[in-house]
Tab-separated table of C-alpha atoms in Angstrom:
chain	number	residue	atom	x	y	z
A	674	UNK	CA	73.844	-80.373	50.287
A	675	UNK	CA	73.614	-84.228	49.753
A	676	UNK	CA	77.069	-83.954	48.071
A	677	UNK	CA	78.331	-82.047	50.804
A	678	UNK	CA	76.578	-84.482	54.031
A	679	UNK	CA	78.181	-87.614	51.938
A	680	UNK	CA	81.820	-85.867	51.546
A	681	UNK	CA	81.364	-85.141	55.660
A	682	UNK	CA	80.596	-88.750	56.098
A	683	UNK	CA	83.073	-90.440	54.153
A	684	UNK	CA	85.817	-88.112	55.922
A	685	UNK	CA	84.231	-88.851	59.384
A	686	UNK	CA	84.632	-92.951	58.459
A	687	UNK	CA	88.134	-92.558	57.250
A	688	UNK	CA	89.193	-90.295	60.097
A	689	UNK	CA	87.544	-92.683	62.753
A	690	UNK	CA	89.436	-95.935	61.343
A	691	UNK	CA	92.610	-94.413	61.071
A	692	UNK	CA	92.077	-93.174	65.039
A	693	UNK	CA	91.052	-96.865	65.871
A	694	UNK	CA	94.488	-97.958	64.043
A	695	UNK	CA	96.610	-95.640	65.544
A	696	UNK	CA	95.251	-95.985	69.323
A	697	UNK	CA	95.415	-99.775	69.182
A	698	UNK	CA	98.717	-99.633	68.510
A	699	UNK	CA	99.833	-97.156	71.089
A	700	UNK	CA	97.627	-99.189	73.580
A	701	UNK	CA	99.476	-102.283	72.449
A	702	UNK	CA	102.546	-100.727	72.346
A	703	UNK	CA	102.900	-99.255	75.901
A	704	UNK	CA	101.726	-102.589	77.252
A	705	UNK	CA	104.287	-104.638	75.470
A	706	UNK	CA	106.476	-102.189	76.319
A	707	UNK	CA	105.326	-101.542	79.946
A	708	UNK	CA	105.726	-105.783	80.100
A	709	UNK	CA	108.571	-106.623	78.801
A	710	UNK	CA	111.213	-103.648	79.118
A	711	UNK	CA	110.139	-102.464	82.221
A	712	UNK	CA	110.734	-103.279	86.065
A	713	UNK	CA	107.829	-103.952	88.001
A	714	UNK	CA	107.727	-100.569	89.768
A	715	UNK	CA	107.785	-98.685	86.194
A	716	UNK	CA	105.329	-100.525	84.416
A	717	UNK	CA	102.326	-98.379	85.551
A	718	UNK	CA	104.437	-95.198	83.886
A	719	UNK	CA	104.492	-97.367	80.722
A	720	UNK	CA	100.633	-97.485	81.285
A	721	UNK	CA	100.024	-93.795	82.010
A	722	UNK	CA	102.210	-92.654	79.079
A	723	UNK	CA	100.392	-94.758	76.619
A	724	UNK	CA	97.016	-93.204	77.628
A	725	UNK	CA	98.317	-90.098	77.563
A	726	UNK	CA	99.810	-90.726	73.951
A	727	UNK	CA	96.079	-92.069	73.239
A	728	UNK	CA	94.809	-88.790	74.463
A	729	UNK	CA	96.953	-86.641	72.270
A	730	UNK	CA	96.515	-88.566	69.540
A	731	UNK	CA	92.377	-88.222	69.577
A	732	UNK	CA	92.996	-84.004	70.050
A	733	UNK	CA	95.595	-84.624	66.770
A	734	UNK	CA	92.664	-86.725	65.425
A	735	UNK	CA	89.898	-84.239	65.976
A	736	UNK	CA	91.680	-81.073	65.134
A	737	UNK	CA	92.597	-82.424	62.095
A	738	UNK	CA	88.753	-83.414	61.017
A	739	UNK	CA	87.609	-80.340	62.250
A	740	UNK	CA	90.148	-78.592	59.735
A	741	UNK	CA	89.085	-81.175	56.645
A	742	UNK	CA	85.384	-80.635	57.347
A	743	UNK	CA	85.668	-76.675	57.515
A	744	UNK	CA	87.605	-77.008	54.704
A	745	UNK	CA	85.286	-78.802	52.946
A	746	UNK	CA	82.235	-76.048	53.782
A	747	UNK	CA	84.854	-73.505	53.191
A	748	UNK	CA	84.445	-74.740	49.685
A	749	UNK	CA	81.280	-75.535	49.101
A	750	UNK	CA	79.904	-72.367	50.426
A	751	UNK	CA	81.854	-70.419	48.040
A	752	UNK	CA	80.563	-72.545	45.065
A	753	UNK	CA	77.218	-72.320	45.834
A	754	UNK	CA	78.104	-68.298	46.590
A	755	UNK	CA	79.203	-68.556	43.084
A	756	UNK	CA	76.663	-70.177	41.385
A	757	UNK	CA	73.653	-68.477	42.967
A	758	UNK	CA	75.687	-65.157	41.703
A	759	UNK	CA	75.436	-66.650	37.882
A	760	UNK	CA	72.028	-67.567	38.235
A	761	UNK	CA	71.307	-64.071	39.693
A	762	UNK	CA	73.010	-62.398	36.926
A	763	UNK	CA	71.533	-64.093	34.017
A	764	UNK	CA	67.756	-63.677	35.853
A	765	UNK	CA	68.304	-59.991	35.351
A	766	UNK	CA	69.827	-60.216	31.783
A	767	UNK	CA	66.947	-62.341	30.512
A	768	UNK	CA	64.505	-60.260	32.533
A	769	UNK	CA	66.020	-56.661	31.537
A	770	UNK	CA	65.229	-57.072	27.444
A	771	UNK	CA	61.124	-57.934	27.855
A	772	UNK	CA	61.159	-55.445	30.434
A	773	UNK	CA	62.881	-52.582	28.610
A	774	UNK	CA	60.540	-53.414	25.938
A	775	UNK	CA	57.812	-52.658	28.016
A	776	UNK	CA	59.028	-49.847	29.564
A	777	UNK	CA	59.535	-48.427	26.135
A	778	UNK	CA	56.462	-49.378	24.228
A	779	UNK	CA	54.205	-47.886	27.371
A	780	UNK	CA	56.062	-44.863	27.241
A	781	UNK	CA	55.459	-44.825	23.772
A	782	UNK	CA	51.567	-45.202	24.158
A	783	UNK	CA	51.283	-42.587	27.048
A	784	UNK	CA	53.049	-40.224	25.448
A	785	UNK	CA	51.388	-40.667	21.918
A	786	UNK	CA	53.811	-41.324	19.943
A	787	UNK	CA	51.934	-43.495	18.111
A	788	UNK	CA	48.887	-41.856	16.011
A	789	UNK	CA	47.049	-44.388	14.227
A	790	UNK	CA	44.909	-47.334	16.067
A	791	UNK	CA	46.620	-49.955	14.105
A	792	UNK	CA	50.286	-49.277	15.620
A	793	UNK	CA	48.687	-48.961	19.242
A	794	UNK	CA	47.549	-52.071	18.987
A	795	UNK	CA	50.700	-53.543	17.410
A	796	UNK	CA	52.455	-51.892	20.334
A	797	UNK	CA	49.855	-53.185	22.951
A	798	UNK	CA	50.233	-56.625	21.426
A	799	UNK	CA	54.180	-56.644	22.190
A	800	UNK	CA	53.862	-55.699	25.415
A	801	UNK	CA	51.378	-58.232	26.289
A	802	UNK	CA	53.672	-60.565	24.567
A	803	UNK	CA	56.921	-59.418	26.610
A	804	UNK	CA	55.017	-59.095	29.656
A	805	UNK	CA	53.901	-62.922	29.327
A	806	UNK	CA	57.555	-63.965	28.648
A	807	UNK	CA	58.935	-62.280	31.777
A	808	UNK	CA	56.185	-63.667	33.773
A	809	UNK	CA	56.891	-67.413	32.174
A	810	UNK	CA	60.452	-67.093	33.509
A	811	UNK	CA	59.956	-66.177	36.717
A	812	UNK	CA	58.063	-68.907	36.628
A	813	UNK	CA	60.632	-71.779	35.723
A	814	UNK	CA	62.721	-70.064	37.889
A	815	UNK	CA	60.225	-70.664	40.880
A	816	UNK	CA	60.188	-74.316	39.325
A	817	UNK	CA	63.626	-74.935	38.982
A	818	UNK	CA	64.321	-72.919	42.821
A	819	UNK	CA	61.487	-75.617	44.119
A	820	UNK	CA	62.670	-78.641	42.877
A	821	UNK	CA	66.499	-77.327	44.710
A	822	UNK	CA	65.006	-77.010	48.034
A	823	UNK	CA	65.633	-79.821	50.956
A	824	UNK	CA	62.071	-79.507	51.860
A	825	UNK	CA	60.772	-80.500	48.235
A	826	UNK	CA	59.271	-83.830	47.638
A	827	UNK	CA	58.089	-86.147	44.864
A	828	UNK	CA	54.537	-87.314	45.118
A	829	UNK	CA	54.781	-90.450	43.467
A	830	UNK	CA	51.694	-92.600	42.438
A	831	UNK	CA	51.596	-96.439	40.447
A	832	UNK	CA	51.343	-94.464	37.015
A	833	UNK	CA	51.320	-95.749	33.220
A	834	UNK	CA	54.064	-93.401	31.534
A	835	UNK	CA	52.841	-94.473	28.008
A	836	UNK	CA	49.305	-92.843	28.680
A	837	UNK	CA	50.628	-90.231	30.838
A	838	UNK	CA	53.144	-89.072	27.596
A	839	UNK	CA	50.104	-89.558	25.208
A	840	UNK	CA	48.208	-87.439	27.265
A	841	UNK	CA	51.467	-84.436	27.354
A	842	UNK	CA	51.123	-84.618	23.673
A	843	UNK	CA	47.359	-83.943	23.325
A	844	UNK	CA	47.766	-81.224	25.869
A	845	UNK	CA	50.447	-79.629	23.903
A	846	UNK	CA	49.673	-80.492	19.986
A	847	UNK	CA	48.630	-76.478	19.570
A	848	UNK	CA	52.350	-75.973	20.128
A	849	UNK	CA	53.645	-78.488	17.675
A	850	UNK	CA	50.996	-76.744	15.251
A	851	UNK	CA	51.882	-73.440	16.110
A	852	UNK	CA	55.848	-74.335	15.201
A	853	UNK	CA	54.778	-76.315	12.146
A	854	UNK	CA	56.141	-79.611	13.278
A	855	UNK	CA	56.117	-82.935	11.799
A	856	UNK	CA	55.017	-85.385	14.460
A	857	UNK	CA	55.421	-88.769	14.345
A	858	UNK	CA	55.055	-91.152	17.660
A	859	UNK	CA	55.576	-94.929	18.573
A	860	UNK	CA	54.027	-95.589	21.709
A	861	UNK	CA	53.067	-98.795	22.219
A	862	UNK	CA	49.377	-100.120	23.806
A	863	UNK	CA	50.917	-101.992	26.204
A	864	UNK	CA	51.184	-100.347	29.710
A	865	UNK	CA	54.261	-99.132	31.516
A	866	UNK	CA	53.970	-98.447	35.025
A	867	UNK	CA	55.909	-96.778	37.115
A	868	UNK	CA	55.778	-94.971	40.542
A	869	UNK	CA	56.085	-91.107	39.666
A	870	UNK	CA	55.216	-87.751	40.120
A	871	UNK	CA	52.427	-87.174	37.629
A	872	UNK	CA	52.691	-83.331	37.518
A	873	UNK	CA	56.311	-83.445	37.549
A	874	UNK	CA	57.019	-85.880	34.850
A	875	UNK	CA	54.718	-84.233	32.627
A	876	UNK	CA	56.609	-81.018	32.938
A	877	UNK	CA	59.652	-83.117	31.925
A	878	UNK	CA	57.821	-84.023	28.612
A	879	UNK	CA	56.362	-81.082	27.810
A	880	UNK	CA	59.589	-79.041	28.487
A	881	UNK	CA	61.458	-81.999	25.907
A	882	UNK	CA	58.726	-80.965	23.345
A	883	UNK	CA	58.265	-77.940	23.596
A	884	UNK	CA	62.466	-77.776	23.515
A	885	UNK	CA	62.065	-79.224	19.789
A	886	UNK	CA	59.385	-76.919	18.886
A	887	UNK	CA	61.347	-73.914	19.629
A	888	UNK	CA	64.837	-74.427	18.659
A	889	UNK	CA	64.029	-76.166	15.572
A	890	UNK	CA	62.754	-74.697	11.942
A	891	UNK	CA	59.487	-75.270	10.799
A	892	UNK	CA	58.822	-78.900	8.689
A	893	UNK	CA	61.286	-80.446	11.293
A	894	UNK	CA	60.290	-83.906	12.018
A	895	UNK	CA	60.151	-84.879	15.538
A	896	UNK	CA	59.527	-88.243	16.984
A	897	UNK	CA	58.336	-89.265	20.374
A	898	UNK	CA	58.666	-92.942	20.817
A	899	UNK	CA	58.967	-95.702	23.790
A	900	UNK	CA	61.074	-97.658	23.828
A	901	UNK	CA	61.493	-101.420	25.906
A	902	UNK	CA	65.158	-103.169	26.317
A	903	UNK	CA	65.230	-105.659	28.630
A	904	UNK	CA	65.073	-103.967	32.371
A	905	UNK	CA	64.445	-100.727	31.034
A	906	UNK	CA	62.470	-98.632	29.375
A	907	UNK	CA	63.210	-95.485	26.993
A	908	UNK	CA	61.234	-92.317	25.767
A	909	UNK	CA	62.933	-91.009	23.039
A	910	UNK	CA	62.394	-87.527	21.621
A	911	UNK	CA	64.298	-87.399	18.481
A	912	UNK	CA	64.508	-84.786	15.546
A	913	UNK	CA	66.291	-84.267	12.690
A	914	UNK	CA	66.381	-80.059	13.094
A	915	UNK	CA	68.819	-77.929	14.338
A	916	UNK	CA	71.918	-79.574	15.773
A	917	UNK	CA	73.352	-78.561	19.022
A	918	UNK	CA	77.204	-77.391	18.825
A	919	UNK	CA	79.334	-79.592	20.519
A	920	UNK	CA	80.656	-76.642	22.650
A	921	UNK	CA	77.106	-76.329	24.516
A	922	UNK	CA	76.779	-80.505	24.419
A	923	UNK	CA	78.130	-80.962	28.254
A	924	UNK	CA	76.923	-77.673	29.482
A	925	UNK	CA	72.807	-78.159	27.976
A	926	UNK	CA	71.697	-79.281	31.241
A	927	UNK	CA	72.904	-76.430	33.459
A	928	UNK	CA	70.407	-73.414	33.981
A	929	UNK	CA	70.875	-70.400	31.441
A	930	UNK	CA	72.723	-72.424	29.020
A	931	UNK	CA	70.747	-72.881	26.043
A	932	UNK	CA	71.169	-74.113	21.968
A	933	UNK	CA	71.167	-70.358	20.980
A	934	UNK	CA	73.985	-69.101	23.643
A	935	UNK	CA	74.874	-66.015	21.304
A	936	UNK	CA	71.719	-64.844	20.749
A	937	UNK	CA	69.563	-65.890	23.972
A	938	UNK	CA	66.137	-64.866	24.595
A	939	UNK	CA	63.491	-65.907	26.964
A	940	UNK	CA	62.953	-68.964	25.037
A	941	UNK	CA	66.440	-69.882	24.906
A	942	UNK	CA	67.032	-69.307	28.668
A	943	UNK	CA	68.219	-73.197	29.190
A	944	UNK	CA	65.859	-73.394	32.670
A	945	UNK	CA	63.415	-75.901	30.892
A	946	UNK	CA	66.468	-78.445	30.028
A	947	UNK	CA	67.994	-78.031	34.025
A	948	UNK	CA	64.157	-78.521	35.652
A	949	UNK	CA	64.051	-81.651	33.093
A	950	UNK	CA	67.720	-83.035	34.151
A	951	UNK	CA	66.592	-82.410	37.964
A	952	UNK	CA	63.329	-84.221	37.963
A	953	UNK	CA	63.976	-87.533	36.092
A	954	UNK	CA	67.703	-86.920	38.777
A	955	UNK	CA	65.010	-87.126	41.768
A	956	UNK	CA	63.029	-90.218	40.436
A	957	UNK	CA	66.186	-92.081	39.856
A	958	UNK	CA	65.809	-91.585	36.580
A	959	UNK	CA	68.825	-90.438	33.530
A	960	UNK	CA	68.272	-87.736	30.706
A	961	UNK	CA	70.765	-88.169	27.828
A	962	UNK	CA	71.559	-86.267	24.895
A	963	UNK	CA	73.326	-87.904	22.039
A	964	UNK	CA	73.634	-87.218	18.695
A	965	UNK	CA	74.233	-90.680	16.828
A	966	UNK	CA	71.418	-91.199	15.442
A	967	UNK	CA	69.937	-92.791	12.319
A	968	UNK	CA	67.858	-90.428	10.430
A	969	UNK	CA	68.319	-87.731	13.085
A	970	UNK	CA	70.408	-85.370	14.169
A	971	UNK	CA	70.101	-85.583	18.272
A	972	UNK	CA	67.847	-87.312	20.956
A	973	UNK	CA	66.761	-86.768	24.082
A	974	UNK	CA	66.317	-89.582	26.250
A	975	UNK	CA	64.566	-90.518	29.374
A	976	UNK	CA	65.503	-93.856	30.374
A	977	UNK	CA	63.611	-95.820	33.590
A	978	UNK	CA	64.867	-98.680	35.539
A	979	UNK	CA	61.309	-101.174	34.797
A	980	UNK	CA	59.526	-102.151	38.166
């Protein structure tokens, strides 16, 4: 909508100096015109046909910005149409496989299919497992719908992002574990402040790390550093796992695209990356992926403008 109340504006700007132009002109024009062409008695014709020209010309004007804006809506009401029928879609094809699951395996247990204790509790265990991963993806969808709305705002506080990203990794080390992943960090002692939104920014690390964890084998090396360049400052998560095809490179930030586009699951569903792109968007912030890098084989970056 920002994109759309900035197009509106610009076209209301151009449309209103143009008018200006064009009326000053006619308004000169029928007075030079009225002065020096004219007899006395005809002069006040001159007069009335100039404002009358002035007149026609505003209608012109304002029809004519009334068909660029609708236009304009025209357009952007069918994208978002669009887009909100994409995002719809993939919801229910990312729902519909933890949910069939379910449905089966539950069948499968009332029904008694199963006979022996151990495989209805290997079948109780998969459905708790499914049942969690439908339930985490409604929640970054809530997330990602949230952080979309007009009404949404950052709560920003004076903050140290070095301790706040220390913290992130303590909170999610059992992941790292769990995945088998070689961590190595660089964070300096020195502090970094900056006015953000604590819960918010820690999503955007833990969905970075938790990223690597997942779409990366086990004994992958992964290193969280912070960096400082002159006005800026740079947290770097960096690995040297799994590259990302070059096909999915421009697309990685969009919801529902993930690394794994052939065979995406729940973990793959891309939301994690488009919540992290949209945050560090609303603190002014960039996240960039690039893929020259020493040692590695892509990096995300955060980068912040210093205080």
């Amino acid at each position: 909508m920002k994109e759309l109340r900035n197009a509106i504006l610009k076209r209301f700007v151009l449309f209103f100096l143009l008018l200006s132009v064009i009326v000053s002109l006619l308004d000169s024009f029928a007075f030079e015109y009225g002065q020096y062409f004219l007899a006395e008695d005809y002069r006040m014709y001159a007069l009335v046909l100039g404002g009358v020209s002035q007149i026609l010309a505003v209608a012109l004007f304002s029809y004519l910005f009334y068909r660029s804006i609708d236009k304009k809506i025209t357009e952007k009401s069918h994208e978002l149409a669009k887009a909100q029928t994409l995002l719809f879609a993939n919801i229910a094809h990312d729902l519909k496989t933890p949910l069939t699951s379910i449905n089966g395996f539950s069948k499968a247990l009332h029904e008694n299919v199963v006979t022996t204790e151990a495989e209805r509790n290997e079948l109780a265990l998969i459905i708790h497992q499914k049942s969690e991963a439908a339930n985490e993806l409604l929640d970054l969808l809530f997330q990602y719908t949230k952080l979309n709305s007009e009404d949404f705002q950052l709560k920003k506080e004076a903050l140290d992002i070095s301790y706040l990203l220390k913290e992130t990794v303590a909170e999610v080390y059992d992941v790292i574990e769990a995945y088998s992943i070689e961590l190595l960090l660089n964070i300096p002692e020195q502090e970094n402040v900056h006015f953000v939104d604590k819960v918010e920014m820690k999503r955007v690390f833990t969905n970075l790390i938790v990223n690597a964890c997942r779409h990366n084998p086990a004994g992958t090396k992964l290193l969280i550093a912070v960096e400082n360049k002159d006005d800026q400052m740079e947290i770097i998560f960096a690995d040297n796992g799994t590259p990302i095809p070059e096909v999915q490179r421009e697309q990685l930030f969009k919801p529902f695209v993930s690394e794994n586009q052939t065979e995406r699951n729940f973990h793959g569903s891309g939301l994690g990356l488009a919540i992290s792109k949209t945050i560090a968007d609303k603190h002014g912030f960039s996240l960039e992926l690039n893929h020259e890098v020493s040692e590695y084989t892509k990096k995300f970056a955060l980068v912040l403008l210093q205080s």
